[in-house]
Amino acid sequence: MSAEDNFTIGLEEAHSWLGKKRHEVVGEFDVERGYIWSACAAVQNGNPLYWDEELAQQLTNGATAPLTLLSAWFRPHYWMPNRDTIPLPWQTHFDLKTTLALPEAVATDSEVAFGEPVRPGDRISCSETLQSLSEVKKTKLGAGRFWVIDTVCHNQQEAWVGTETMTGFGYRSQNVS
Amino acid sequence: MKDATANYQCLTIQQVCAGEQLPELQHEVTATSVILGALASRDWRPMHHDRDFAQQRNRTRDIFMNTPNQAAWLERYITDWAGPTARIGRYKFRMGDSICPGDTMVFSGSVEGIETDEQSCCWVNLSIALCVNGDPKTRFTARVALPKDLKDNPWARTGTQWQP
């Protein structure tokens, strides 16, 4: 049986990533209130924590960003001078697809835990860690492997602000029996 | 000093019961709401603003709501109910079908459990569904800290006092 048939292409390399920080990224801009209000407006979020400065001062010691906006703070600009390619979020997910020769992949589950609130002026950084890589599994989509990737985020003071955990499934659809 | 929370409804843990249903939230999804949410979350991928791309490459009915936008709606749904003193510790979700312009999203949810951790932080565990035409499109669970009483503030917790 070939390496492709038994899903062992790139397996040793992928296993070498387990538990190691990869793709460390520093946000390309400071957290700012214009984005916070645009994000609230997009979902008509009237939480006074983001609109009433007196309340924000009392509860959170000043302005904070909506928690679920966390990933926006380290998303790259769509374009900037002297850059030919746009870095991808969840780069490890795409690296696994390529390395394991699994042409299709989907995110099946996502979990986010929040730490210190993100505040205007913060600069958020993150790194990805491959936490697990399954044996070959067969699903209705096809045969492939599940993986779990953590993206751990900190502010400029190294305080933990959140962790996104994504479960992905990379597969070949033609291998369904 | 004036209490700024007095102007708003802020649920305490004493006002919540296991099994309680959260009020529904309904929203008519438009192309504007899909695109606004994608851009607000800095998601520039074409399936969230280009109908031709979404139909031809993603085989979806239309452009569709991106994941962080759904999460933002979830956050709004929770804090509409619990108020500004509520602090989300974590949420988990599994997405099914896409949500497109023309759909009417309906969020519904219930309190699955209440607990107090070893740091005396009070938590509610929520189960929430985002449905279109009665069909669940995304299912969420969320763990949300609520004040123990009117003097408590979950946002004041830092370091080991905060265990989401």
Coordinates of C-alpha atoms in Angstrom, one line a residue:
Chain A
M1 CA 0.0 0.0 0.0
S2 CA 1.4 3.4 -0.9
A3 CA 2.0 6.3 1.5
E4 CA -1.0 8.1 -0.1
D5 CA -3.2 5.0 0.4
N6 CA -2.5 4.6 4.0
F7 CA -2.4 8.3 4.8
T8 CA 1.2 8.5 6.0
I9 CA 2.4 11.2 3.6
G10 CA 3.9 14.0 5.8
L11 CA 2.8 12.3 9.0
E12 CA 6.2 12.4 10.7
E13 CA 6.6 16.1 9.9
A14 CA 3.1 16.9 11.2
H15 CA 3.8 14.9 14.4
S16 CA 6.9 17.0 15.0
W17 CA 4.6 20.1 15.3
L18 CA 2.7 18.7 18.2
G19 CA 2.9 20.9 21.3
K20 CA 5.2 23.5 19.6
K21 CA 4.4 27.1 19.0
R22 CA 4.1 28.0 15.3
H23 CA 3.2 31.1 13.3
E24 CA 3.7 33.7 16.0
V25 CA 1.9 36.9 14.8
V26 CA 1.8 40.4 16.3
G27 CA -1.3 42.4 15.3
E28 CA -0.6 45.0 12.6
F29 CA -2.4 47.8 14.5
D30 CA -3.5 48.9 17.9
V31 CA -7.0 48.1 19.2
E32 CA -9.1 51.2 18.6
R33 CA -12.6 52.3 19.4
G34 CA -13.7 53.0 15.8
Y35 CA -13.5 49.2 15.1
I36 CA -15.3 48.5 18.4
W37 CA -18.2 50.7 17.5
S38 CA -18.4 49.3 13.9
A39 CA -18.5 45.8 15.3
C40 CA -21.2 46.7 17.8
A41 CA -23.2 48.4 15.0
A42 CA -22.9 45.4 12.7
V43 CA -24.9 43.3 15.2
Q44 CA -26.8 46.1 16.8
N45 CA -25.1 45.4 20.1
G46 CA -26.4 48.1 22.5
N47 CA -24.5 46.7 25.5
P48 CA -23.8 49.9 27.5
L49 CA -20.4 48.6 28.4
Y50 CA -19.3 49.8 24.9
W51 CA -21.4 53.0 24.7
D52 CA -21.5 54.4 28.3
E53 CA -18.1 55.6 29.4
E54 CA -19.1 56.1 33.0
L55 CA -20.4 52.6 33.2
A56 CA -17.2 51.2 31.5
Q57 CA -15.1 53.1 34.0
Q58 CA -17.0 51.6 36.9
L59 CA -17.2 48.0 35.6
T60 CA -14.0 47.5 33.6
N61 CA -11.8 50.4 34.6
G62 CA -12.2 52.0 31.1
A63 CA -13.2 51.1 27.6
T64 CA -12.9 47.5 26.4
A65 CA -13.7 45.6 23.2
P66 CA -16.4 43.1 22.7
L67 CA -14.9 39.7 23.6
T68 CA -15.9 38.0 20.4
L69 CA -14.0 40.6 18.4
L70 CA -10.7 39.0 19.6
S71 CA -9.7 37.5 16.3
A72 CA -10.0 40.8 14.5
W73 CA -7.1 42.3 16.3
F74 CA -4.5 40.0 14.7
R75 CA -6.1 39.6 11.3
P76 CA -3.7 41.0 8.7
H77 CA -4.5 44.0 6.5
Y78 CA -6.1 43.0 3.1
W79 CA -3.2 44.8 1.4
M80 CA -0.1 46.7 2.5
P81 CA 3.0 47.9 0.6
N82 CA 5.8 45.5 -0.1
R83 CA 3.8 42.4 0.8
D84 CA 3.0 39.9 -1.9
T85 CA 0.9 37.4 0.0
I86 CA -1.6 37.8 2.8
P87 CA -0.9 35.6 5.8
L88 CA -3.8 33.2 6.6
P89 CA -5.5 32.8 9.9
W90 CA -5.3 29.2 11.1
Q91 CA -2.1 28.8 9.0
T92 CA -1.4 25.5 10.8
H93 CA -4.8 24.1 9.5
F94 CA -3.7 24.9 5.9
D95 CA -0.1 23.6 6.6
L96 CA -1.6 20.3 7.7
K97 CA -3.8 20.0 4.5
T98 CA -0.7 20.5 2.4
T99 CA 1.8 18.4 4.4
L100 CA -0.6 15.5 4.8
A101 CA -1.8 15.7 1.2
L102 CA -5.4 16.0 2.3
P103 CA -7.1 18.2 -0.4
E104 CA -10.2 19.1 1.6
A105 CA -10.6 20.3 5.1
V106 CA -13.4 21.7 7.2
A107 CA -13.6 23.3 10.7
T108 CA -16.0 21.2 12.7
D109 CA -16.0 22.8 16.2
S110 CA -14.7 25.9 17.7
E111 CA -14.2 27.0 21.3
V112 CA -13.0 30.3 22.7
A113 CA -12.0 31.1 26.3
F114 CA -11.5 34.7 27.3
G115 CA -9.0 36.2 29.8
E116 CA -8.2 39.8 30.4
P117 CA -10.4 42.2 28.5
V118 CA -8.9 43.7 25.3
R119 CA -8.7 47.5 25.5
P120 CA -8.1 50.4 23.1
G121 CA -4.4 50.9 22.6
D122 CA -3.6 47.2 23.2
R123 CA -1.5 45.3 20.6
I124 CA -2.6 41.7 20.4
S125 CA -0.2 38.8 19.5
C126 CA -0.9 35.2 19.1
S127 CA 0.7 31.8 18.3
E128 CA -0.7 28.6 17.1
T129 CA 0.0 25.1 18.6
L130 CA -1.1 21.8 17.2
Q131 CA -2.5 20.0 20.2
S132 CA -3.6 16.7 18.6
L133 CA -3.7 14.8 15.4
S134 CA -5.9 11.7 15.1
E135 CA -5.6 8.3 13.5
V136 CA -7.3 7.9 10.1
K137 CA -11.0 8.3 10.5
K138 CA -13.8 7.7 8.0
T139 CA -16.8 10.1 8.0
K140 CA -19.6 10.8 5.5
L141 CA -17.3 13.5 4.0
G142 CA -14.4 11.0 3.4
A143 CA -11.4 9.5 5.1
G144 CA -8.8 11.7 6.8
R145 CA -7.6 13.0 10.1
F146 CA -9.0 15.3 12.8
W147 CA -6.7 17.9 14.4
V148 CA -7.0 20.4 17.2
I149 CA -5.2 23.7 17.0
D150 CA -5.0 26.3 19.8
T151 CA -4.4 30.0 19.0
V152 CA -3.3 31.6 22.2
C153 CA -3.5 35.4 22.4
H154 CA -1.8 37.9 24.7
N155 CA -1.7 41.7 25.0
Q156 CA 1.5 43.7 24.9
Q157 CA 2.0 43.2 28.6
E158 CA 2.0 39.4 28.1
A159 CA -1.4 39.1 29.9
W160 CA -3.5 36.2 28.5
V161 CA -6.5 37.6 26.7
G162 CA -8.0 34.5 25.1
T163 CA -7.5 31.1 23.4
E164 CA -9.3 29.9 20.3
T165 CA -9.4 26.1 19.9
M166 CA -10.4 24.8 16.5
T167 CA -11.1 21.2 15.5
G168 CA -10.5 20.6 11.9
F169 CA -10.9 17.5 9.7
G170 CA -8.7 17.1 6.6
Y171 CA -9.9 14.4 4.2
R172 CA -9.9 12.9 0.8
S173 CA -13.5 12.4 -0.4
Q174 CA -12.7 9.6 -2.9
N175 CA -11.7 7.3 -0.1
V176 CA -15.2 6.8 1.3
S177 CA -16.1 3.1 1.2
Chain B
M1 CA -20.4 57.9 44.1
K2 CA -23.2 57.3 41.6
D3 CA -23.8 53.7 40.6
A4 CA -23.7 53.7 36.8
T5 CA -25.2 50.2 36.7
A6 CA -28.4 51.5 38.2
N7 CA -29.5 52.7 34.8
Y8 CA -29.4 49.2 33.3
Q9 CA -30.8 45.7 33.9
C10 CA -28.0 43.6 35.3
L11 CA -28.9 40.0 36.2
T12 CA -27.4 38.5 39.4
I13 CA -27.1 34.8 39.9
Q14 CA -29.9 35.0 42.4
Q15 CA -32.3 36.0 39.6
V16 CA -31.6 33.0 37.4
C17 CA -32.9 29.4 37.6
A18 CA -31.8 26.3 35.9
G19 CA -34.2 25.4 33.1
E20 CA -35.1 29.1 32.5
Q21 CA -35.6 30.1 28.9
L22 CA -33.9 33.1 27.5
P23 CA -36.0 35.5 25.4
E24 CA -35.8 34.9 21.7
L25 CA -33.9 37.3 19.4
Q26 CA -35.0 37.6 15.8
H27 CA -33.2 39.3 13.0
E28 CA -33.8 39.5 9.2
V29 CA -30.5 38.8 7.6
T30 CA -29.6 41.1 4.6
A31 CA -26.6 41.4 2.4
T32 CA -25.7 44.4 4.5
S33 CA -25.7 42.5 7.7
V34 CA -23.5 39.7 6.3
I35 CA -21.0 42.2 4.8
L36 CA -21.0 44.6 7.7
G37 CA -20.2 41.7 10.1
A38 CA -17.5 40.3 7.8
L39 CA -15.7 43.6 7.5
A40 CA -16.1 44.4 11.2
S41 CA -14.3 41.2 12.0
R42 CA -11.7 41.9 9.3
D43 CA -12.7 38.9 7.2
W44 CA -12.0 39.8 3.6
R45 CA -12.8 36.5 2.0
P46 CA -15.0 36.8 -1.0
M47 CA -17.7 34.3 0.0
H48 CA -18.9 36.8 2.5
H49 CA -19.4 39.7 0.1
D50 CA -19.4 38.3 -3.5
R51 CA -22.5 36.3 -4.4
D52 CA -21.1 34.8 -7.6
F53 CA -18.0 33.5 -5.8
A54 CA -20.1 32.0 -3.0
Q55 CA -22.5 30.3 -5.4
Q56 CA -19.8 29.0 -7.7
R57 CA -17.0 28.1 -5.3
N58 CA -18.8 27.4 -2.1
R59 CA -22.0 26.0 -3.7
T60 CA -24.1 28.1 -1.2
R61 CA -27.3 29.9 -2.0
D62 CA -25.8 33.3 -1.6
I63 CA -23.1 35.1 0.4
F64 CA -23.1 33.7 4.0
M65 CA -22.4 34.9 7.5
N66 CA -18.9 34.4 8.7
T67 CA -18.0 32.7 12.0
P68 CA -16.9 35.8 14.0
N69 CA -20.1 37.5 13.0
Q70 CA -22.2 34.7 14.3
A71 CA -20.1 34.9 17.5
A72 CA -20.8 38.6 17.8
W73 CA -24.5 38.0 17.5
L74 CA -24.2 35.3 20.2
E75 CA -22.4 37.8 22.5
R76 CA -25.2 40.4 21.9
Y77 CA -27.9 37.7 22.6
I78 CA -26.3 36.8 25.9
T79 CA -25.7 40.4 27.1
D80 CA -29.1 41.6 25.9
W81 CA -30.5 39.1 28.4
A82 CA -27.9 39.4 31.3
G83 CA -26.8 43.0 31.0
P84 CA -23.4 44.6 31.1
T85 CA -22.2 43.0 34.3
A86 CA -22.3 39.6 32.7
R87 CA -18.8 38.4 31.6
I88 CA -18.5 35.6 29.0
G89 CA -15.9 33.1 30.1
R90 CA -16.0 30.8 27.1
Y91 CA -18.3 29.6 24.4
K92 CA -18.3 26.6 22.0
F93 CA -20.1 26.1 18.8
R94 CA -20.7 23.7 16.0
M95 CA -21.9 25.1 12.7
G96 CA -24.2 23.3 10.4
D97 CA -25.8 25.0 7.4
S98 CA -25.0 28.5 6.1
I99 CA -27.0 31.7 7.0
C100 CA -27.7 33.8 4.0
P101 CA -29.5 37.1 3.1
G102 CA -33.2 36.5 3.2
D103 CA -33.0 34.2 6.2
T104 CA -34.7 35.1 9.5
M105 CA -32.3 34.2 12.3
V106 CA -33.8 33.3 15.6
F107 CA -31.7 32.8 18.7
S108 CA -33.2 30.9 21.6
G109 CA -31.6 29.5 24.7
S110 CA -31.9 28.1 28.1
V111 CA -30.0 27.9 31.4
E112 CA -28.6 24.4 31.7
G113 CA -26.9 24.9 35.0
I114 CA -25.6 27.2 37.7
E115 CA -22.4 26.8 39.6
T116 CA -20.0 28.6 41.9
D117 CA -16.3 27.9 41.4
E118 CA -13.6 27.7 44.1
Q119 CA -12.9 31.4 43.7
S120 CA -16.6 32.1 44.5
C121 CA -17.3 33.2 41.0
C122 CA -20.9 32.4 39.9
W123 CA -21.5 30.9 36.5
V124 CA -24.4 30.0 34.3
N125 CA -24.1 27.4 31.6
L126 CA -26.2 28.2 28.6
S127 CA -27.4 26.2 25.7
I128 CA -28.2 28.3 22.7
A129 CA -29.5 27.5 19.2
L130 CA -29.5 29.8 16.1
C131 CA -32.3 28.6 13.9
V132 CA -33.7 29.5 10.5
N133 CA -37.3 28.4 9.8
G134 CA -37.1 26.3 12.9
D135 CA -34.0 24.4 11.7
P136 CA -30.9 24.7 13.9
K137 CA -28.0 26.1 11.9
T138 CA -25.5 26.6 14.7
R139 CA -25.6 25.3 18.3
F140 CA -23.7 27.0 21.0
T141 CA -22.9 26.5 24.6
A142 CA -21.6 29.3 26.7
R143 CA -20.2 29.7 30.3
V144 CA -21.1 33.2 31.6
A145 CA -20.1 34.8 34.9
L146 CA -22.9 36.7 36.6
P147 CA -22.6 38.8 39.8
K148 CA -23.3 37.1 43.0
D149 CA -25.2 40.1 44.2
L150 CA -25.5 43.8 43.3
K151 CA -22.1 44.5 44.9
D152 CA -20.2 41.9 42.9
N153 CA -18.5 42.5 39.6
P154 CA -17.2 39.6 37.5
W155 CA -15.1 42.0 35.4
A156 CA -13.0 42.9 38.5
R157 CA -11.6 39.3 38.5
T158 CA -8.0 38.9 37.3
G159 CA -5.3 36.3 37.3
T160 CA -6.3 33.2 39.3
Q161 CA -9.6 34.7 40.4
W162 CA -10.8 34.3 36.8
Q163 CA -11.2 30.7 35.7
P164 CA -13.2 30.6 32.6

